[in-house]
């Protein structure tokens, strides 16, 4: 924790959460209570209004970008009033319990904090189909919100039959040791009723006796009950990744061997999801991030998603973005440096090492802690390129970001079966720029940064003297670090590089082989 | 032509087009000239305003549903003014000529008449990506129009390099005998400029020096020039069909062996596309259909897409829909019975036989010719289920239909590699009901009709006495006809059934095999 402490000391927003003995309490989502806070657009004051109590969620009235659906979803049971204990008791007694895998639990985390607002639980079929076909879902107000990856929970056939035979309306979700995490249920809010009515009207007016009742049941059974529907894995994979080639990391981890059914419904999560890996204090919820941006009087928030170590090219880009935003007239643009913390493929650098590396970058003054918030994005990684980059951007809207930096081949990887990149390197930014539901987000595509051998530093690539530039890919960087070779001066701060080398040193070659052991994904 | 003549005699709208010696002239798109026609909403009078001359297109001011983008696209060069001859000469002299396959030519037909309005040519990359990812395209007014299948033209690598090396801006499209069909070019209208400006503003304001120029070139090169981009077949197939299994009929016909590049650009089509197969008079353009609906004073148009023979279950449904629309208060709902006329898989009944069968159905009085318009929809068939049904519906909006009947498993087929249906039978109507850009269209899902063995007729399935009903699938129907067996009385009018039996009789078993020769798809 020594290095973490140093890191935190540099980040005012985290110091708050690092109080000794804070444990669960310190890292629990901050319940923002500023009743009646008035937002002054003129002074760019930022405030977050009181949590609405009638419905679980946080209403944000601020100069920060509004969350999708207008209200930040919060599915964690309140500490007060004994609700958590009651849920825990109920979950222990429920006859149907679905065991969550690692990725499932990460999705419960994501959903619980409202990263996927306005989703209030695992997708029902109408939401699943919209995500697959349109990368967007029609919200309760009739507008499209972006939602490009399915957030679903798989179920085996035996369990499906048991739940359906019982007509169960509440199902416990438990972890690998059978500890209850959440209850999945039919919806209790009034919002769903409104939606059901909306569809009712729009269909029955024209349909007449053509199943005016059955329509609701057939098309939108989702809005009033838990729902179990077929998990067509091939179709899900094809439409999400644009390939069905075996070897997609997320599919291998969470789809191929999963159940043939999906269960959708609203979630009530018993308590905030924790990992107890020494990194929980970095896992700020969207509400916490919004509070932090408000505290800093941010009038623009620009998000940088990453799952790799930060080199000076990244840093240049982030620094330059801030400078440009200042030139545009913003007074205090704040960077959200937001490494992905969920499932990653085996050859990516694990989260804990990446966090150490990011810390060194901040220590070295490469990024300014005053205008930088470092936090962990709890989503698992799909490596689904243009489809996934929309999710990465959409989730950051919910955390308050109104600018999103997008680079070459975001969320891309090599084709699992062919010797080529899976996606066209430009498709990510193109798709992102055109995506329904992301119109409010300002997309910042950026120029490629490369190592300028003349200036001996990372700089934006200048095609007029292209021979002066050296491109150091992620693979090249990892190979150098594995072999304890040094990159050119100015590629990465020495402290950050040292962390990378240490990480690869920590990997013990497997017996009888000179090949590096595959690291456990963080 | 005898049977066709009888058919036409029953259909007033077609009699007009069947004048002897009409040939090309009789079947050319009707240029609607009703300058300044005023629409009276009160009397539900229907009129089509004069064709806008500044830009090729037909502006429809009518109580009929407005075409996507507000204006029906018309890409056929006008007869007057020598434009066709000039284009023909130019095409003959152009150095670059792309030869159209059968499906390509069908798409030129589709595009030329505005079925895909507001598309004005083969998709450029921005349109292609939006179709693949969102099943919808942002129109020039910023609104989403539905567009679920890519309409693209493939190109080989050698031709790609030659066109790019020349910097060609105009390319001739020719048929299998090298006769010029159309010219593909950069855009000539002012609309694109407006779009380019729109994007320019929306990007450069925020992007600053981050490639404010390159953005336009990178993200939206499409709006000013022809564009050649990669044809990632695997991704296209996966995202369109939700599978990459070999054996998809459209992929086998038009993708797998096509070029590795796609060329997009605006089209100017030299003259109306004709097939000279005795069926051209049924190929009414959207403008012609709108004119016909106006002539009949239709105040509602309900479209029925089909690629199979019509049985009495279909007829019941169409008749019942009209009755219901009358009950809703419409005075004159008109049915558009709209068989698909483009590429179909080998074991479907060919178009010419289906048209004969439909004629018998009308002759037998099963459908009322007074309130029925029969025409051919020129699109090729994808068999892409929930993705394709959106295209089928969207195209009918452009032809003036504001109601769309959707059945079980629309545009579906068996999985090419597994023993199951490729799509969930309910997904088509669900996806259609939620699709972006189709909000204006009234979707009419319908109950399953089956043969009621008690009443000895086709009727809506009644689950309370399910044992009385007999389901006769398309496969079962074809097998009966192949074997010259009769279906139960009341399943199909005898004249229609006879056509089917004749069709199967016409198929000569191939040498040395008792298997039926595969019919040539019509």
mmCIF file of N, CA and C in Angstrom, chain A residues 125-126 129-130 133-135 138 199 205-211 215 218-220 230 232 234-235 238-244 317 320-321 323-324 328 386-387 390 403 415 420 423 427 429-431 433-436 439 442-447 460, chain B residues 125-126 129-130 133-135 138 199 205-211 215 218-220 232 234-235 238-244 317 320-321 323-324 328 386-387 390 403 415 420 423 427 429-431 433-436 439 442-447 460:
data_model
loop_
_atom_site.group_PDB
_atom_site.id
_atom_site.type_symbol
_atom_site.label_atom_id
_atom_site.label_comp_id
_atom_site.label_asym_id
_atom_site.label_seq_id
_atom_site.Cartn_x
_atom_site.Cartn_y
_atom_site.Cartn_z
ATOM 1 N N UNK A 125 -35.312 -9.487 -23.097
ATOM 2 C CA UNK A 125 -35.086 -9.762 -24.517
ATOM 3 C C UNK A 125 -35.200 -8.515 -25.401
ATOM 4 N N UNK A 126 -36.143 -7.649 -25.096
ATOM 5 C CA UNK A 126 -36.312 -6.452 -25.939
ATOM 6 C C UNK A 126 -35.047 -5.600 -25.907
ATOM 7 N N UNK A 129 -32.201 -7.535 -27.855
ATOM 8 C CA UNK A 129 -32.342 -7.444 -29.312
ATOM 9 C C UNK A 129 -31.975 -6.051 -29.820
ATOM 10 N N UNK A 130 -32.358 -5.049 -29.081
ATOM 11 C CA UNK A 130 -32.013 -3.691 -29.506
ATOM 12 C C UNK A 130 -30.500 -3.470 -29.455
ATOM 13 N N UNK A 133 -29.012 -5.404 -32.497
ATOM 14 C CA UNK A 133 -29.352 -4.939 -33.847
ATOM 15 C C UNK A 133 -29.088 -3.453 -34.055
ATOM 16 N N UNK A 134 -29.267 -2.662 -32.999
ATOM 17 C CA UNK A 134 -29.215 -1.212 -33.192
ATOM 18 C C UNK A 134 -28.101 -0.542 -32.388
ATOM 19 N N UNK A 135 -27.438 -1.294 -31.520
ATOM 20 C CA UNK A 135 -26.436 -0.716 -30.608
ATOM 21 C C UNK A 135 -27.031 0.420 -29.780
ATOM 22 N N UNK A 138 -34.256 2.160 -26.925
ATOM 23 C CA UNK A 138 -35.184 3.259 -26.747
ATOM 24 C C UNK A 138 -35.486 3.399 -25.254
ATOM 25 N N UNK A 199 -46.244 1.310 -25.025
ATOM 26 C CA UNK A 199 -46.279 0.291 -26.063
ATOM 27 C C UNK A 199 -47.701 -0.187 -26.308
ATOM 28 N N UNK A 205 -53.752 0.417 -30.756
ATOM 29 C CA UNK A 205 -54.531 1.317 -31.590
ATOM 30 C C UNK A 205 -54.653 0.758 -32.995
ATOM 31 N N UNK A 206 -53.518 0.252 -33.495
ATOM 32 C CA UNK A 206 -53.520 -0.189 -34.876
ATOM 33 C C UNK A 206 -53.818 -1.675 -35.024
ATOM 34 N N UNK A 207 -53.575 -2.392 -33.983
ATOM 35 C CA UNK A 207 -53.608 -3.831 -34.128
ATOM 36 C C UNK A 207 -55.014 -4.383 -33.963
ATOM 37 N N UNK A 208 -55.793 -3.682 -33.190
ATOM 38 C CA UNK A 208 -57.140 -4.193 -32.991
ATOM 39 C C UNK A 208 -57.092 -5.585 -32.415
ATOM 40 N N UNK A 209 -57.875 -6.475 -32.946
ATOM 41 C CA UNK A 209 -57.928 -7.790 -32.327
ATOM 42 C C UNK A 209 -56.720 -8.665 -32.641
ATOM 43 N N UNK A 210 -55.797 -8.138 -33.473
ATOM 44 C CA UNK A 210 -54.600 -8.919 -33.727
ATOM 45 C C UNK A 210 -53.760 -8.998 -32.472
ATOM 46 N N UNK A 211 -54.192 -9.804 -31.595
ATOM 47 C CA UNK A 211 -53.421 -10.083 -30.398
ATOM 48 C C UNK A 211 -53.092 -8.835 -29.620
ATOM 49 N N UNK A 215 -49.767 -9.233 -27.917
ATOM 50 C CA UNK A 215 -48.671 -8.388 -28.348
ATOM 51 C C UNK A 215 -47.813 -7.948 -27.177
ATOM 52 N N UNK A 218 -46.033 -10.876 -25.956
ATOM 53 C CA UNK A 218 -45.037 -11.439 -26.852
ATOM 54 C C UNK A 218 -43.901 -10.469 -27.094
ATOM 55 N N UNK A 219 -44.270 -9.219 -27.361
ATOM 56 C CA UNK A 219 -43.228 -8.270 -27.720
ATOM 57 C C UNK A 219 -42.524 -7.713 -26.491
ATOM 58 N N UNK A 220 -43.304 -7.412 -25.494
ATOM 59 C CA UNK A 220 -42.704 -6.720 -24.361
ATOM 60 C C UNK A 220 -43.118 -7.321 -23.031
ATOM 61 N N UNK A 230 -34.030 -17.351 -24.986
ATOM 62 C CA UNK A 230 -32.951 -18.166 -25.545
ATOM 63 C C UNK A 230 -31.646 -17.386 -25.696
ATOM 64 N N UNK A 232 -28.905 -17.403 -27.973
ATOM 65 C CA UNK A 232 -28.330 -17.847 -29.233
ATOM 66 C C UNK A 232 -26.902 -17.301 -29.292
ATOM 67 N N UNK A 234 -24.251 -18.109 -31.075
ATOM 68 C CA UNK A 234 -23.667 -17.797 -32.382
ATOM 69 C C UNK A 234 -24.106 -16.411 -32.838
ATOM 70 N N UNK A 235 -25.402 -16.150 -32.752
ATOM 71 C CA UNK A 235 -25.910 -14.851 -33.221
ATOM 72 C C UNK A 235 -25.364 -13.711 -32.352
ATOM 73 N N UNK A 238 -21.693 -13.220 -33.359
ATOM 74 C CA UNK A 238 -21.559 -12.675 -34.717
ATOM 75 C C UNK A 238 -21.923 -11.195 -34.744
ATOM 76 N N UNK A 239 -23.020 -10.834 -34.089
ATOM 77 C CA UNK A 239 -23.475 -9.446 -34.172
ATOM 78 C C UNK A 239 -22.646 -8.519 -33.276
ATOM 79 N N UNK A 240 -22.051 -9.052 -32.227
ATOM 80 C CA UNK A 240 -21.241 -8.209 -31.343
ATOM 81 C C UNK A 240 -19.828 -8.028 -31.882
ATOM 82 N N UNK A 241 -19.237 -9.114 -32.396
ATOM 83 C CA UNK A 241 -17.833 -9.038 -32.813
ATOM 84 C C UNK A 241 -17.630 -8.980 -34.324
ATOM 85 N N UNK A 242 -18.664 -9.282 -35.092
ATOM 86 C CA UNK A 242 -18.482 -9.311 -36.539
ATOM 87 C C UNK A 242 -17.646 -10.490 -36.998
ATOM 88 N N UNK A 243 -17.535 -11.493 -36.156
ATOM 89 C CA UNK A 243 -16.864 -12.743 -36.510
ATOM 90 C C UNK A 243 -17.381 -13.814 -35.560
ATOM 91 N N UNK A 244 -17.255 -15.076 -35.971
ATOM 92 C CA UNK A 244 -17.560 -16.157 -35.036
ATOM 93 C C UNK A 244 -16.338 -17.054 -34.864
ATOM 94 N N UNK A 317 -0.873 13.595 -25.551
ATOM 95 C CA UNK A 317 -2.218 13.755 -26.078
ATOM 96 C C UNK A 317 -3.163 14.325 -25.027
ATOM 97 N N UNK A 320 -2.215 17.890 -24.227
ATOM 98 C CA UNK A 320 -2.568 18.758 -25.342
ATOM 99 C C UNK A 320 -4.083 18.968 -25.421
ATOM 100 N N UNK A 321 -4.841 17.929 -25.100
ATOM 101 C CA UNK A 321 -6.305 18.072 -25.118
ATOM 102 C C UNK A 321 -6.731 19.130 -24.108
ATOM 103 N N UNK A 323 -4.987 21.628 -23.009
ATOM 104 C CA UNK A 323 -4.584 22.931 -23.528
ATOM 105 C C UNK A 323 -5.602 23.433 -24.558
ATOM 106 N N UNK A 324 -6.048 22.551 -25.421
ATOM 107 C CA UNK A 324 -7.000 22.947 -26.444
ATOM 108 C C UNK A 324 -8.342 23.330 -25.833
ATOM 109 N N UNK A 328 -10.362 26.837 -26.024
ATOM 110 C CA UNK A 328 -11.761 26.959 -26.446
ATOM 111 C C UNK A 328 -12.583 27.782 -25.468
ATOM 112 N N UNK A 386 -15.242 -1.472 -32.794
ATOM 113 C CA UNK A 386 -16.209 -0.387 -33.002
ATOM 114 C C UNK A 386 -17.501 -0.573 -32.196
ATOM 115 N N UNK A 387 -17.852 -1.796 -31.907
ATOM 116 C CA UNK A 387 -19.039 -2.032 -31.089
ATOM 117 C C UNK A 387 -18.744 -1.653 -29.644
ATOM 118 N N UNK A 390 -18.244 2.170 -28.286
ATOM 119 C CA UNK A 390 -19.474 2.904 -27.957
ATOM 120 C C UNK A 390 -19.833 2.707 -26.483
ATOM 121 N N UNK A 403 -16.426 14.899 -23.033
ATOM 122 C CA UNK A 403 -15.472 14.741 -24.132
ATOM 123 C C UNK A 403 -14.869 13.339 -24.022
ATOM 124 N N UNK A 415 -7.039 -10.590 -35.197
ATOM 125 C CA UNK A 415 -8.062 -11.591 -35.505
ATOM 126 C C UNK A 415 -7.649 -12.904 -34.861
ATOM 127 N N UNK A 420 -4.223 -10.807 -39.185
ATOM 128 C CA UNK A 420 -4.587 -9.423 -39.482
ATOM 129 C C UNK A 420 -5.288 -8.869 -38.250
ATOM 130 N N UNK A 423 -10.300 -5.564 -36.632
ATOM 131 C CA UNK A 423 -11.079 -4.423 -37.142
ATOM 132 C C UNK A 423 -10.212 -3.454 -37.920
ATOM 133 N N UNK A 427 -12.300 2.289 -38.071
ATOM 134 C CA UNK A 427 -13.741 2.084 -37.895
ATOM 135 C C UNK A 427 -14.233 2.514 -36.518
ATOM 136 N N UNK A 429 -13.368 5.045 -34.517
ATOM 137 C CA UNK A 429 -13.721 6.469 -34.386
ATOM 138 C C UNK A 429 -14.851 6.848 -35.327
ATOM 139 N N UNK A 430 -14.918 6.200 -36.478
ATOM 140 C CA UNK A 430 -16.020 6.502 -37.405
ATOM 141 C C UNK A 430 -17.358 6.073 -36.805
ATOM 142 N N UNK A 431 -17.409 4.842 -36.340
ATOM 143 C CA UNK A 431 -18.666 4.327 -35.767
ATOM 144 C C UNK A 431 -19.053 5.161 -34.547
ATOM 145 N N UNK A 433 -18.405 8.222 -33.919
ATOM 146 C CA UNK A 433 -18.871 9.561 -34.315
ATOM 147 C C UNK A 433 -20.299 9.546 -34.849
ATOM 148 N N UNK A 434 -20.772 8.378 -35.274
ATOM 149 C CA UNK A 434 -22.094 8.313 -35.890
ATOM 150 C C UNK A 434 -23.117 7.615 -34.999
ATOM 151 N N UNK A 435 -22.679 7.136 -33.833
ATOM 152 C CA UNK A 435 -23.519 6.226 -33.049
ATOM 153 C C UNK A 435 -24.764 6.904 -32.480
ATOM 154 N N UNK A 436 -25.914 6.235 -32.616
ATOM 155 C CA UNK A 436 -27.130 6.780 -32.013
ATOM 156 C C UNK A 436 -27.008 6.810 -30.496
ATOM 157 N N UNK A 439 -24.935 11.487 -29.394
ATOM 158 C CA UNK A 439 -24.877 12.801 -30.043
ATOM 159 C C UNK A 439 -24.393 13.884 -29.082
ATOM 160 N N UNK A 442 -18.865 14.797 -27.138
ATOM 161 C CA UNK A 442 -17.919 15.342 -28.108
ATOM 162 C C UNK A 442 -16.784 14.351 -28.301
ATOM 163 N N UNK A 443 -16.674 13.856 -29.509
ATOM 164 C CA UNK A 443 -15.661 12.843 -29.793
ATOM 165 C C UNK A 443 -14.379 13.548 -30.227
ATOM 166 N N UNK A 444 -13.286 13.165 -29.607
ATOM 167 C CA UNK A 444 -11.995 13.753 -29.953
ATOM 168 C C UNK A 444 -11.090 12.694 -30.577
ATOM 169 N N UNK A 445 -11.148 12.537 -31.892
ATOM 170 C CA UNK A 445 -10.184 11.621 -32.509
ATOM 171 C C UNK A 445 -8.809 12.267 -32.420
ATOM 172 N N UNK A 446 -7.776 11.476 -32.302
ATOM 173 C CA UNK A 446 -6.464 12.117 -32.201
ATOM 174 C C UNK A 446 -5.466 11.579 -33.205
ATOM 175 N N UNK A 447 -4.509 12.421 -33.455
ATOM 176 C CA UNK A 447 -3.435 12.050 -34.359
ATOM 177 C C UNK A 447 -2.564 11.003 -33.683
ATOM 178 N N UNK A 460 3.446 14.268 -31.971
ATOM 179 C CA UNK A 460 2.473 13.907 -32.998
ATOM 180 C C UNK A 460 3.212 13.640 -34.293
ATOM 181 N N UNK B 125 -18.615 4.441 -47.272
ATOM 182 C CA UNK B 125 -18.283 3.713 -46.044
ATOM 183 C C UNK B 125 -19.109 4.162 -44.841
ATOM 184 N N UNK B 126 -19.357 5.459 -44.724
ATOM 185 C CA UNK B 126 -20.118 5.931 -43.555
ATOM 186 C C UNK B 126 -21.518 5.315 -43.550
ATOM 187 N N UNK B 129 -21.157 1.459 -42.732
ATOM 188 C CA UNK B 129 -20.924 1.202 -41.302
ATOM 189 C C UNK B 129 -22.193 1.425 -40.478
ATOM 190 N N UNK B 130 -22.934 2.454 -40.814
ATOM 191 C CA UNK B 130 -24.172 2.703 -40.070
ATOM 192 C C UNK B 130 -25.181 1.578 -40.300
ATOM 193 N N UNK B 133 -23.912 -1.464 -38.228
ATOM 194 C CA UNK B 133 -23.891 -1.346 -36.769
ATOM 195 C C UNK B 133 -25.220 -0.903 -36.176
ATOM 196 N N UNK B 134 -25.936 -0.068 -36.914
ATOM 197 C CA UNK B 134 -27.137 0.541 -36.325
ATOM 198 C C UNK B 134 -28.417 0.189 -37.068
ATOM 199 N N UNK B 135 -28.308 -0.468 -38.218
ATOM 200 C CA UNK B 135 -29.474 -0.749 -39.068
ATOM 201 C C UNK B 135 -30.211 0.531 -39.431
ATOM 202 N N UNK B 138 -28.157 8.151 -40.466
ATOM 203 C CA UNK B 138 -28.582 9.509 -40.164
ATOM 204 C C UNK B 138 -28.769 10.264 -41.480
ATOM 205 N N UNK B 199 -21.205 18.314 -40.642
ATOM 206 C CA UNK B 199 -20.193 17.545 -39.923
ATOM 207 C C UNK B 199 -18.993 18.410 -39.596
ATOM 208 N N UNK B 205 -15.502 22.404 -34.179
ATOM 209 C CA UNK B 205 -15.697 23.235 -33.004
ATOM 210 C C UNK B 205 -14.964 22.639 -31.807
ATOM 211 N N UNK B 206 -15.068 21.334 -31.682
ATOM 212 C CA UNK B 206 -14.493 20.696 -30.504
ATOM 213 C C UNK B 206 -13.093 20.165 -30.734
ATOM 214 N N UNK B 207 -12.792 19.943 -31.972
ATOM 215 C CA UNK B 207 -11.575 19.214 -32.241
ATOM 216 C C UNK B 207 -10.366 20.126 -32.329
ATOM 217 N N UNK B 208 -10.607 21.349 -32.721
ATOM 218 C CA UNK B 208 -9.483 22.255 -32.842
ATOM 219 C C UNK B 208 -8.464 21.693 -33.800
ATOM 220 N N UNK B 209 -7.211 21.753 -33.440
ATOM 221 C CA UNK B 209 -6.217 21.325 -34.410
ATOM 222 C C UNK B 209 -6.126 19.808 -34.548
ATOM 223 N N UNK B 210 -6.926 19.095 -33.767
ATOM 224 C CA UNK B 210 -6.901 17.649 -33.922
ATOM 225 C C UNK B 210 -7.493 17.266 -35.262
ATOM 226 N N UNK B 211 -6.730 17.489 -36.271
ATOM 227 C CA UNK B 211 -7.115 17.057 -37.602
ATOM 228 C C UNK B 211 -8.457 17.605 -38.016
ATOM 229 N N UNK B 215 -10.238 15.121 -40.200
ATOM 230 C CA UNK B 215 -11.480 14.512 -39.740
ATOM 231 C C UNK B 215 -12.461 14.364 -40.868
ATOM 232 N N UNK B 218 -11.177 11.821 -43.127
ATOM 233 C CA UNK B 218 -11.113 10.472 -42.584
ATOM 234 C C UNK B 218 -12.500 9.945 -42.287
ATOM 235 N N UNK B 219 -13.282 10.796 -41.624
ATOM 236 C CA UNK B 219 -14.590 10.296 -41.200
ATOM 237 C C UNK B 219 -15.598 10.345 -42.330
ATOM 238 N N UNK B 220 -15.570 11.394 -43.075
ATOM 239 C CA UNK B 220 -16.630 11.586 -44.053
ATOM 240 C C UNK B 220 -16.110 12.006 -45.416
ATOM 241 N N UNK B 232 -14.802 -6.105 -45.983
ATOM 242 C CA UNK B 232 -14.552 -7.163 -45.011
ATOM 243 C C UNK B 232 -15.763 -8.083 -45.026
ATOM 244 N N UNK B 234 -16.270 -11.191 -44.005
ATOM 245 C CA UNK B 234 -16.641 -11.894 -42.772
ATOM 246 C C UNK B 234 -17.472 -10.991 -41.870
ATOM 247 N N UNK B 235 -16.996 -9.769 -41.674
ATOM 248 C CA UNK B 235 -17.706 -8.858 -40.774
ATOM 249 C C UNK B 235 -19.076 -8.499 -41.344
ATOM 250 N N UNK B 238 -21.331 -11.567 -40.843
ATOM 251 C CA UNK B 238 -21.638 -11.800 -39.425
ATOM 252 C C UNK B 238 -22.655 -10.785 -38.920
ATOM 253 N N UNK B 239 -22.446 -9.516 -39.250
ATOM 254 C CA UNK B 239 -23.327 -8.481 -38.708
ATOM 255 C C UNK B 239 -24.687 -8.459 -39.415
ATOM 256 N N UNK B 240 -24.740 -8.916 -40.648
ATOM 257 C CA UNK B 240 -26.018 -8.912 -41.368
ATOM 258 C C UNK B 240 -26.850 -10.152 -41.036
ATOM 259 N N UNK B 241 -26.196 -11.304 -40.962
ATOM 260 C CA UNK B 241 -26.956 -12.552 -40.776
ATOM 261 C C UNK B 241 -26.879 -13.117 -39.356
ATOM 262 N N UNK B 242 -25.929 -12.630 -38.557
ATOM 263 C CA UNK B 242 -25.780 -13.212 -37.226
ATOM 264 C C UNK B 242 -25.185 -14.606 -37.261
ATOM 265 N N UNK B 243 -24.564 -14.954 -38.363
ATOM 266 C CA UNK B 243 -23.852 -16.222 -38.495
ATOM 267 C C UNK B 243 -22.832 -16.043 -39.617
ATOM 268 N N UNK B 244 -21.808 -16.879 -39.616
ATOM 269 C CA UNK B 244 -20.903 -16.889 -40.766
ATOM 270 C C UNK B 244 -20.855 -18.280 -41.385
ATOM 271 N N UNK B 317 -55.969 -13.342 -43.868
ATOM 272 C CA UNK B 317 -55.286 -12.307 -43.113
ATOM 273 C C UNK B 317 -55.410 -10.950 -43.786
ATOM 274 N N UNK B 320 -58.983 -9.760 -43.670
ATOM 275 C CA UNK B 320 -59.328 -9.376 -42.300
ATOM 276 C C UNK B 320 -58.670 -8.047 -41.919
ATOM 277 N N UNK B 321 -57.446 -7.836 -42.416
ATOM 278 C CA UNK B 321 -56.776 -6.564 -42.121
ATOM 279 C C UNK B 321 -57.568 -5.404 -42.698
ATOM 280 N N UNK B 323 -60.744 -5.287 -43.296
ATOM 281 C CA UNK B 323 -61.960 -5.142 -42.489
ATOM 282 C C UNK B 323 -61.653 -4.352 -41.207
ATOM 283 N N UNK B 324 -60.554 -4.694 -40.581
ATOM 284 C CA UNK B 324 -60.195 -4.013 -39.340
ATOM 285 C C UNK B 324 -59.868 -2.539 -39.588
ATOM 286 N N UNK B 328 -61.587 0.780 -38.082
ATOM 287 C CA UNK B 328 -60.869 1.869 -37.404
ATOM 288 C C UNK B 328 -61.266 3.230 -37.950
ATOM 289 N N UNK B 386 -34.602 -10.981 -39.017
ATOM 290 C CA UNK B 386 -34.934 -9.718 -38.354
ATOM 291 C C UNK B 386 -34.218 -8.509 -38.960
ATOM 292 N N UNK B 387 -33.053 -8.731 -39.536
ATOM 293 C CA UNK B 387 -32.344 -7.626 -40.186
ATOM 294 C C UNK B 387 -33.046 -7.266 -41.491
ATOM 295 N N UNK B 390 -36.671 -5.424 -41.743
ATOM 296 C CA UNK B 390 -36.661 -3.962 -41.651
ATOM 297 C C UNK B 390 -36.538 -3.335 -43.042
ATOM 298 N N UNK B 403 -48.976 0.831 -43.331
ATOM 299 C CA UNK B 403 -49.199 -0.358 -42.506
ATOM 300 C C UNK B 403 -48.393 -1.501 -43.109
ATOM 301 N N UNK B 415 -31.185 -22.879 -40.689
ATOM 302 C CA UNK B 415 -29.752 -22.614 -40.522
ATOM 303 C C UNK B 415 -28.990 -23.408 -41.578
ATOM 304 N N UNK B 420 -31.893 -26.463 -37.442
ATOM 305 C CA UNK B 420 -32.784 -25.565 -36.713
ATOM 306 C C UNK B 420 -33.052 -24.355 -37.596
ATOM 307 N N UNK B 423 -33.306 -18.168 -37.375
ATOM 308 C CA UNK B 423 -33.743 -17.111 -36.450
ATOM 309 C C UNK B 423 -34.891 -17.581 -35.575
ATOM 310 N N UNK B 427 -38.459 -13.095 -33.416
ATOM 311 C CA UNK B 427 -37.533 -11.960 -33.411
ATOM 312 C C UNK B 427 -37.846 -10.953 -34.514
ATOM 313 N N UNK B 429 -40.715 -9.832 -35.816
ATOM 314 C CA UNK B 429 -41.709 -8.807 -35.470
ATOM 315 C C UNK B 429 -41.250 -7.966 -34.288
ATOM 316 N N UNK B 430 -40.503 -8.559 -33.386
ATOM 317 C CA UNK B 430 -40.002 -7.779 -32.243
ATOM 318 C C UNK B 430 -39.014 -6.713 -32.714
ATOM 319 N N UNK B 431 -38.045 -7.133 -33.506
ATOM 320 C CA UNK B 431 -37.037 -6.186 -33.992
ATOM 321 C C UNK B 431 -37.702 -5.106 -34.845
ATOM 322 N N UNK B 433 -40.679 -3.965 -34.656
ATOM 323 C CA UNK B 433 -41.466 -3.048 -33.824
ATOM 324 C C UNK B 433 -40.596 -2.024 -33.096
ATOM 325 N N UNK B 434 -39.314 -2.333 -32.957
ATOM 326 C CA UNK B 434 -38.441 -1.456 -32.180
ATOM 327 C C UNK B 434 -37.452 -0.691 -33.057
ATOM 328 N N UNK B 435 -37.472 -0.941 -34.362
ATOM 329 C CA UNK B 435 -36.389 -0.470 -35.231
ATOM 330 C C UNK B 435 -36.370 1.050 -35.372
ATOM 331 N N UNK B 436 -35.174 1.637 -35.269
ATOM 332 C CA UNK B 436 -35.062 3.077 -35.476
ATOM 333 C C UNK B 436 -35.382 3.430 -36.928
ATOM 334 N N UNK B 439 -40.536 4.343 -36.932
ATOM 335 C CA UNK B 439 -41.553 4.746 -35.956
ATOM 336 C C UNK B 439 -42.863 5.154 -36.629
ATOM 337 N N UNK B 442 -46.926 1.591 -39.110
ATOM 338 C CA UNK B 442 -47.737 0.791 -38.189
ATOM 339 C C UNK B 442 -47.500 -0.682 -38.477
ATOM 340 N N UNK B 443 -46.969 -1.354 -37.494
ATOM 341 C CA UNK B 443 -46.638 -2.768 -37.679
ATOM 342 C C UNK B 443 -47.853 -3.610 -37.290
ATOM 343 N N UNK B 444 -48.221 -4.543 -38.146
ATOM 344 C CA UNK B 444 -49.355 -5.414 -37.861
ATOM 345 C C UNK B 444 -48.875 -6.857 -37.721
ATOM 346 N N UNK B 445 -48.511 -7.250 -36.511
ATOM 347 C CA UNK B 445 -48.183 -8.668 -36.332
ATOM 348 C C UNK B 445 -49.470 -9.458 -36.450
ATOM 349 N N UNK B 446 -49.412 -10.665 -36.946
ATOM 350 C CA UNK B 446 -50.665 -11.393 -37.080
ATOM 351 C C UNK B 446 -50.622 -12.769 -36.452
ATOM 352 N N UNK B 447 -51.790 -13.215 -36.135
ATOM 353 C CA UNK B 447 -51.941 -14.549 -35.568
ATOM 354 C C UNK B 447 -51.640 -15.576 -36.646
ATOM 355 N N UNK B 460 -57.840 -18.430 -38.331
ATOM 356 C CA UNK B 460 -56.866 -18.111 -37.300
ATOM 357 C C UNK B 460 -56.843 -19.232 -36.278
#
